[in-house]
Structure formats: C-alpha cells, structure tokens
Short mmCIF file of C-alpha atoms in Angstrom, two decimals:
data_model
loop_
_atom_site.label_atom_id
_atom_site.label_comp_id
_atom_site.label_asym_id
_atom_site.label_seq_id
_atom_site.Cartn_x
_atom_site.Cartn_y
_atom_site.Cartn_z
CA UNK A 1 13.71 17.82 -6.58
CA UNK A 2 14.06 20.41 -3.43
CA UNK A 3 17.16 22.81 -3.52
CA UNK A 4 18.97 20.98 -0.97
CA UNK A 5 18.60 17.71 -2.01
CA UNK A 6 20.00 19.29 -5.57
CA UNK A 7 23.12 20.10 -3.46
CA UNK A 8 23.88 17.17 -1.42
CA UNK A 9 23.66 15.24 -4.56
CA UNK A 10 25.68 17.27 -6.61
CA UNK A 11 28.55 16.90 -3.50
CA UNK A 12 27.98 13.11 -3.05
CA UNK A 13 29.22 12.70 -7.18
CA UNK A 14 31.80 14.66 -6.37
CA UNK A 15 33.26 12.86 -4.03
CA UNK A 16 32.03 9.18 -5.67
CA UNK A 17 34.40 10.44 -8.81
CA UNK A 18 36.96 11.22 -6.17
CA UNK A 19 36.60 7.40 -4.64
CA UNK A 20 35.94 9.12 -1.53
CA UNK A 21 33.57 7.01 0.18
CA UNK A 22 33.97 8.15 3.71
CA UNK A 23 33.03 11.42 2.52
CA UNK A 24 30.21 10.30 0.83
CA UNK A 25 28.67 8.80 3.71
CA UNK A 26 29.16 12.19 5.87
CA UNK A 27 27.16 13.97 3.26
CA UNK A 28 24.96 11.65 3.39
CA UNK A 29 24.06 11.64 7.07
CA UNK A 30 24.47 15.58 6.98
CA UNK A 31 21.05 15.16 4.45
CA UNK A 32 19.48 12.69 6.33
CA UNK A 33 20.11 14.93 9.50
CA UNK A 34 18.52 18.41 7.50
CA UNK A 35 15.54 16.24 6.37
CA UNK A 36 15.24 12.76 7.81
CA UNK A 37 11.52 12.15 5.67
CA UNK A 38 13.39 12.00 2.51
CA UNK A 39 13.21 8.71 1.41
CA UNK A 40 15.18 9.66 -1.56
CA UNK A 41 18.24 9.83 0.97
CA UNK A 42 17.60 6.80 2.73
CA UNK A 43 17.36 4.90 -0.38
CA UNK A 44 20.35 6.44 -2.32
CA UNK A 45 22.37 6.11 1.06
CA UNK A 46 21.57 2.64 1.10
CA UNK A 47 22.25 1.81 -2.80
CA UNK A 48 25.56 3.39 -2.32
CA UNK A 49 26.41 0.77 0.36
CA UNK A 50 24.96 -1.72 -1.54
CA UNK A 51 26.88 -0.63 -4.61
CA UNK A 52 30.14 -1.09 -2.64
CA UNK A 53 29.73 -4.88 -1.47
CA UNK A 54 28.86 -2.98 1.87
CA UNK A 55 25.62 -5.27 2.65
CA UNK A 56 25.63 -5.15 6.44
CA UNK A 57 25.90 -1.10 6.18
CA UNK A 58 23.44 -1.15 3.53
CA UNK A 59 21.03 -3.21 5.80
CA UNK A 60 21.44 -0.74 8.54
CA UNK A 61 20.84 2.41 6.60
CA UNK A 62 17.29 0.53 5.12
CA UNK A 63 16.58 -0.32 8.75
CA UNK A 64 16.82 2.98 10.35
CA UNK A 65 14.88 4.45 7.73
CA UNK A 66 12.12 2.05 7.56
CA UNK A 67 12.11 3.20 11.14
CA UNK A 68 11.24 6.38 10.92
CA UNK A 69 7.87 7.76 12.73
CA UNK A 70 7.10 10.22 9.23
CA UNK A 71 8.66 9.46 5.53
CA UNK A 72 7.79 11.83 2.43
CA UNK A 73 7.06 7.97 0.21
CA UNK A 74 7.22 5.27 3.26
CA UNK A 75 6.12 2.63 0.45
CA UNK A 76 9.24 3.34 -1.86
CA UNK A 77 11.57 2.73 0.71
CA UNK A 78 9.71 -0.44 2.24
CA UNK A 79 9.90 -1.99 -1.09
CA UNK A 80 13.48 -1.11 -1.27
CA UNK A 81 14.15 -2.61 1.54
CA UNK A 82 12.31 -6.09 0.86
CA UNK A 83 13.74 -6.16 -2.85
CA UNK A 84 17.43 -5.72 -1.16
CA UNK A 85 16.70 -8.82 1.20
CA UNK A 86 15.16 -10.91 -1.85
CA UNK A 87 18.50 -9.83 -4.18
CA UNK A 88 20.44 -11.19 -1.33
CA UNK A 89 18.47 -14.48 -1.36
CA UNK A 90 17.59 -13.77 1.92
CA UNK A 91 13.85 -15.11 2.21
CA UNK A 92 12.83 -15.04 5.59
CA UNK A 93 14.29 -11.36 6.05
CA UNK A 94 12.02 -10.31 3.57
CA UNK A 95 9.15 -12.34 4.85
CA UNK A 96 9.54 -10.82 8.47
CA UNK A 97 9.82 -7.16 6.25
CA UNK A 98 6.22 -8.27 4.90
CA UNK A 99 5.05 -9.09 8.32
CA UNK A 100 6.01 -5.94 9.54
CA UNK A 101 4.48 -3.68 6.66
CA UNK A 102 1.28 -5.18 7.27
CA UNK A 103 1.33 -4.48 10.78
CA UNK A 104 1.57 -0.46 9.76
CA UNK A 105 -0.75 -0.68 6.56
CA UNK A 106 -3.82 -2.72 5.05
CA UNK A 107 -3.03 -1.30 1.42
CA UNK A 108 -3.82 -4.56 -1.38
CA UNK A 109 -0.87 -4.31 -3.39
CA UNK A 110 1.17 -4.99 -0.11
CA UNK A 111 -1.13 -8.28 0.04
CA UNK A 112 -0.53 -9.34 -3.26
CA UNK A 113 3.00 -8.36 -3.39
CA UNK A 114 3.22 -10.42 -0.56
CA UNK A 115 1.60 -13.70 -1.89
CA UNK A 116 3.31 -12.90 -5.52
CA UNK A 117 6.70 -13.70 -3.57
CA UNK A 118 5.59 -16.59 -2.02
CA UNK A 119 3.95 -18.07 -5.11
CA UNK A 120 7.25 -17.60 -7.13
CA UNK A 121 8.80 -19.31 -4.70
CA UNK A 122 6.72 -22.01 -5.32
CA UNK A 123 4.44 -21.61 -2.37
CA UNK A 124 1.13 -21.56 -3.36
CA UNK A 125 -0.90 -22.56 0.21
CA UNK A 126 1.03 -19.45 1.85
CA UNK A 127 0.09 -17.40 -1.04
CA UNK A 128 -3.02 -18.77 -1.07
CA UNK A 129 -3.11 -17.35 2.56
CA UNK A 130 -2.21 -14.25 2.29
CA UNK A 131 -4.25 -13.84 -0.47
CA UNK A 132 -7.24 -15.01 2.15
CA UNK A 133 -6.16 -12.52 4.77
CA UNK A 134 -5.84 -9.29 2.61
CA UNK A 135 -9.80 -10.34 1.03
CA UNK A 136 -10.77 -10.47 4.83
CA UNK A 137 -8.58 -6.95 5.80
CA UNK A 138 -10.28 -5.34 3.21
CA UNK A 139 -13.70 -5.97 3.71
CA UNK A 140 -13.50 -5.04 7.62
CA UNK A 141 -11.48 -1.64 6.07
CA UNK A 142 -14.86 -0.90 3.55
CA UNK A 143 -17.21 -1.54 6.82
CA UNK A 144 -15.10 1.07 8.48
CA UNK A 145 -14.48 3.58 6.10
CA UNK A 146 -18.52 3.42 5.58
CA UNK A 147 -18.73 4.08 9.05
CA UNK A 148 -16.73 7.43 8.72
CA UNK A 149 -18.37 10.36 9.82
CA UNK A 150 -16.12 12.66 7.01
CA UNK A 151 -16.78 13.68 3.77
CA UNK A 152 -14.45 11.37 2.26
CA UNK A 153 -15.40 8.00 3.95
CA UNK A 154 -17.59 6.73 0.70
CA UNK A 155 -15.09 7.76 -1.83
CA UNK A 156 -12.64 5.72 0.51
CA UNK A 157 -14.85 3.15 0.34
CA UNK A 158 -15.20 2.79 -3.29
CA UNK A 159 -11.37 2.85 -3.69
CA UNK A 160 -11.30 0.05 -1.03
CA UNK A 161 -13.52 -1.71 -3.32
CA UNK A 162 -11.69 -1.31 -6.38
CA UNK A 163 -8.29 -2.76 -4.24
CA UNK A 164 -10.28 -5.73 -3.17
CA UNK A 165 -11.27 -6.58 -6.37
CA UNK A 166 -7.76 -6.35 -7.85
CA UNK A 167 -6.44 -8.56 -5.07
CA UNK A 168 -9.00 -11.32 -5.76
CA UNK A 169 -8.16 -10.91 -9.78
CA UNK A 170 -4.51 -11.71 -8.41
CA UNK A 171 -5.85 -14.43 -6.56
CA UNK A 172 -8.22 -16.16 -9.24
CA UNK A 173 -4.55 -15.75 -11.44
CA UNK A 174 -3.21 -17.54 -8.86
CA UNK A 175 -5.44 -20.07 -8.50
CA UNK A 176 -6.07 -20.39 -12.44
CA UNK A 177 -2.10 -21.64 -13.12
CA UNK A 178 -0.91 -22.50 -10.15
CA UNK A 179 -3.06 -23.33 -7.88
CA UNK A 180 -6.61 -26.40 -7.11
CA UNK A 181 -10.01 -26.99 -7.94
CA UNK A 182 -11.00 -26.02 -4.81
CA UNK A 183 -8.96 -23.14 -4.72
CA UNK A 184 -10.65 -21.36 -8.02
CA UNK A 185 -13.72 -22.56 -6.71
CA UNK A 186 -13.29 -20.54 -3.24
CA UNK A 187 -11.86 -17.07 -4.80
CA UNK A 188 -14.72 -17.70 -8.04
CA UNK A 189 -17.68 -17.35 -4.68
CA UNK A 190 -15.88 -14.00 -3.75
CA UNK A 191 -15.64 -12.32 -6.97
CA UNK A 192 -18.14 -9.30 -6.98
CA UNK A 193 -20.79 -8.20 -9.42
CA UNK A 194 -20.43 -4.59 -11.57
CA UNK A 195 -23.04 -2.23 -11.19
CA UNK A 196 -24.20 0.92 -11.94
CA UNK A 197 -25.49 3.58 -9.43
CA UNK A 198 -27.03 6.85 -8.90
CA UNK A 199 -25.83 8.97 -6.40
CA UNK A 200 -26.78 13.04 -5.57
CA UNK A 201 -24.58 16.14 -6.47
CA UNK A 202 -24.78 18.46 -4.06
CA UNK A 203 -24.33 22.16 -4.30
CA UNK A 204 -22.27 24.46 -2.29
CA UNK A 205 -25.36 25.11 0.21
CA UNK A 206 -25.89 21.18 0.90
CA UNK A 207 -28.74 21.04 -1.67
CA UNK A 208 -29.12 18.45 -4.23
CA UNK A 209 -28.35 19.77 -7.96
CA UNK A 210 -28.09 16.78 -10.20
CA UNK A 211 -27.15 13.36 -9.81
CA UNK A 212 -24.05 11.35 -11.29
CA UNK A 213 -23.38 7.82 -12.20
CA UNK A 214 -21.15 5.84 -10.91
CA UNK A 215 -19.96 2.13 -10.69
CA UNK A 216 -20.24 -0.05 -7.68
CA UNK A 217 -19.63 -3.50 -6.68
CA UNK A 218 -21.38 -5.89 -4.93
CA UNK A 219 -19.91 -9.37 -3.38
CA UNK A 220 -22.55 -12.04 -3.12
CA UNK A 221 -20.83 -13.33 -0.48
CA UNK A 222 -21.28 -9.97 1.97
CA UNK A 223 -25.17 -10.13 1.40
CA UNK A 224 -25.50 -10.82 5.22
CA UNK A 225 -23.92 -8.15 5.92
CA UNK A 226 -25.51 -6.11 3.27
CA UNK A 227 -28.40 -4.41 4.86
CA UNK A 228 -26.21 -3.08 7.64
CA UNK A 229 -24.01 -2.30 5.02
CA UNK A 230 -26.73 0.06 3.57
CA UNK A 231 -27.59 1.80 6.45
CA UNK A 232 -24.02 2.55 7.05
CA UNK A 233 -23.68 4.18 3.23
CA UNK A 234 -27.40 5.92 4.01
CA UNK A 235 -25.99 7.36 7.66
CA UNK A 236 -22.76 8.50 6.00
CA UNK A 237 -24.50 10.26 3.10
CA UNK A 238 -27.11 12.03 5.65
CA UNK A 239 -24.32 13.30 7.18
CA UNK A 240 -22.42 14.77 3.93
CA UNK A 241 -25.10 16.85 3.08
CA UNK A 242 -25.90 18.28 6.94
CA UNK A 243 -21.87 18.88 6.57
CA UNK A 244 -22.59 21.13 3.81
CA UNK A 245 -25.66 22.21 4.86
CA UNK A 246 -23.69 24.06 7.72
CA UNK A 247 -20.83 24.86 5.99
#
C-alpha cells in the first residue's frame, strides 16, 4: 500500500468511528483528487456508500470511476461495479456494464463471466451466445497478435490460446448440464488438440543456442486458416531473431 493511501485511510476510520460521514466523503474525494488511478479509492468510496443504504451515491462513485481514461486495476473495479448492480437485482444494469466492458477489452474471463450470469439466470441461448462470440473474438485476437511485428506477439499468442481454450471448457460445462445435443455437439467440433513443439533459443547476438519445448494447440476447425496461420508464426519468428540480431 503507497504512503498516502496509508494516510487517507487511516483519516477515513477516524472519522467512520466518529459517524462522520460527510467527512468521510471529503477525504475521500481529496484521494481520488491526489491519485484518481487508484481503484482502491474508487472502490472503498463506493462500498462506503453502499454500506450506508446510499445506493444512488454509490452508483455514481462506480460510474465515474469506471470512467476513467487510466486505472492502476481497471478489471477490479469493473467487476465491482457489475457485482453492485447484480446485489441490487438489477439485471439489465449489469448486462449494459457487460456490454460496455467488452467494448474496451476482448479478455475470456470477461466472456465467460458474462455467459456464467446469464446461465444462472437461467438463460442458456444468451449464454450460449456469448459463449459463441468470445470463441470468435479470440481467434481474430491470435491472428493478430501473430501478425505482431514485436518480440512478444507469439508469447501473446500462446496466452490467447490458453484463454480460448478455457472459455470453450466453460462452454462444453455449459453445454454438458445445462444446455442441447446440438449444443455439445457444436463446442465438442471447436475443442483443440494438445501438442508438443520445438521452438529456437536464441542468444543475446540473435543466434540460435538450443531449443525448448513447449505446448501448443491446434483447433481442427481453423485448418483453413492454418497455412496462413503458419506463415504468420514463420514471419513473426524471422523477425525476432533480425530484432536481436541488431540489437
């Protein structure tokens, strides 16, 4: 915890043991004014509100943070926010909160989050959905990041990977006790196959030094697409090592 947030907290008890709450919420907006990233503020702010029966303030607080251009943990206080609406039994608000989180990130826990909310509330086709459009954001985001010219556009990749396989797990779940047939039948095509790979190490002049193994995954269903697919990963390893090569 930062020195200053130490000492806005340490004033905001004071005052809560006081029953000061007017206070409270000056200190508050004095911390949000020195440092306006921390989502550790926000949040508080608004569980103080919240707290306090004080659901319209509390609403507001979430809102102008989520609004922020820059926030130290942006996902920590978007989840706040949708878990307030959903405690309030407030559906569509959190819905729209969904819609709008997509719109800033492609991330697959937001997906599945997402379709996990509308499945427990018994829809399944919207979940189902979702589920659909998160498998189809994150294959376009693999193409992309294997089109990267950086260094780190293949280990992006591979993480990529790993989220879209988690999301269509969650989805096959789905599917298994809740869902069709037909349903388990259409996730069960897009479920990938485990492999293992070979890939150089490269030393700190751009030569080749050894080689390391490492686990891939293939989806059947992307075999159309594969052999661009594999000029894209050959391109973007060329230009690692002429990277280092100049470096």
């Amino acid at each position: 915890m930062a020195p200053k947030e130490k000492i806005f907290r340490g004033y905001i008890n004071v005052e809560l043991a006081l029953g000061e709450m007017d206070r409270c919420r000056r200190i508050f907006a004095k911390w949000i004014e020195t440092n306006p990233y921390s989502v550790t503020a926000w949040k508080e702010f608004a569980e103080m509100e919240a707290s306090l029966g004080e659901t319209s303030r509390a609403r507001a607080v979430l809102e102008l943070g989520v609004s922020q251009d820059e926030l130290d943990m942006p996902e920590l206080l978007w989840k706040t926010y949708i878990d307030f609406e959903i405690g309030e039994d407030n559906a569509d608000a959190a819905r729209k909160l969904y819609d709008r989180l997509l719109e800033k990130t492609r991330h697959g826990k937001v997906y599945q989050s997402y379709a996990q909310f509308e499945s427990t509330n018994g829809h399944v086709d919207k979940a189902r959905k979702i589920y659909r459009d998160g498998d189809r954001a994150l294959k376009s985001a693999v193409t992309e990041a294997f089109a990267g010219t950086d260094g780190e556009s293949e280990g992006l990749a591979i993480t990529l990977k790993q989220e879209r396989v988690n999301l269509l797990k969650a989805w096959k779940d789905l599917e298994t006790k809740a869902g069709s047939e037909e349903g388990l039948a259409e996730v069960e095509k897009k479920m990938p196959r485990k492999v293992k790979r070979k890939r150089p190490l490269l030393d700190e002049h751009g030569n080749t030094s050894g080689w390391e193994e490492y686990y891939d995954y293939v989806f059947e269903e992307d075999d159309g697409a594969a052999p661009h697919l594999k000029l894209l990963q050959a391109a973007q390893s060329w230009k690692k090592a002429m990277s280092a090569q100049q470096s």
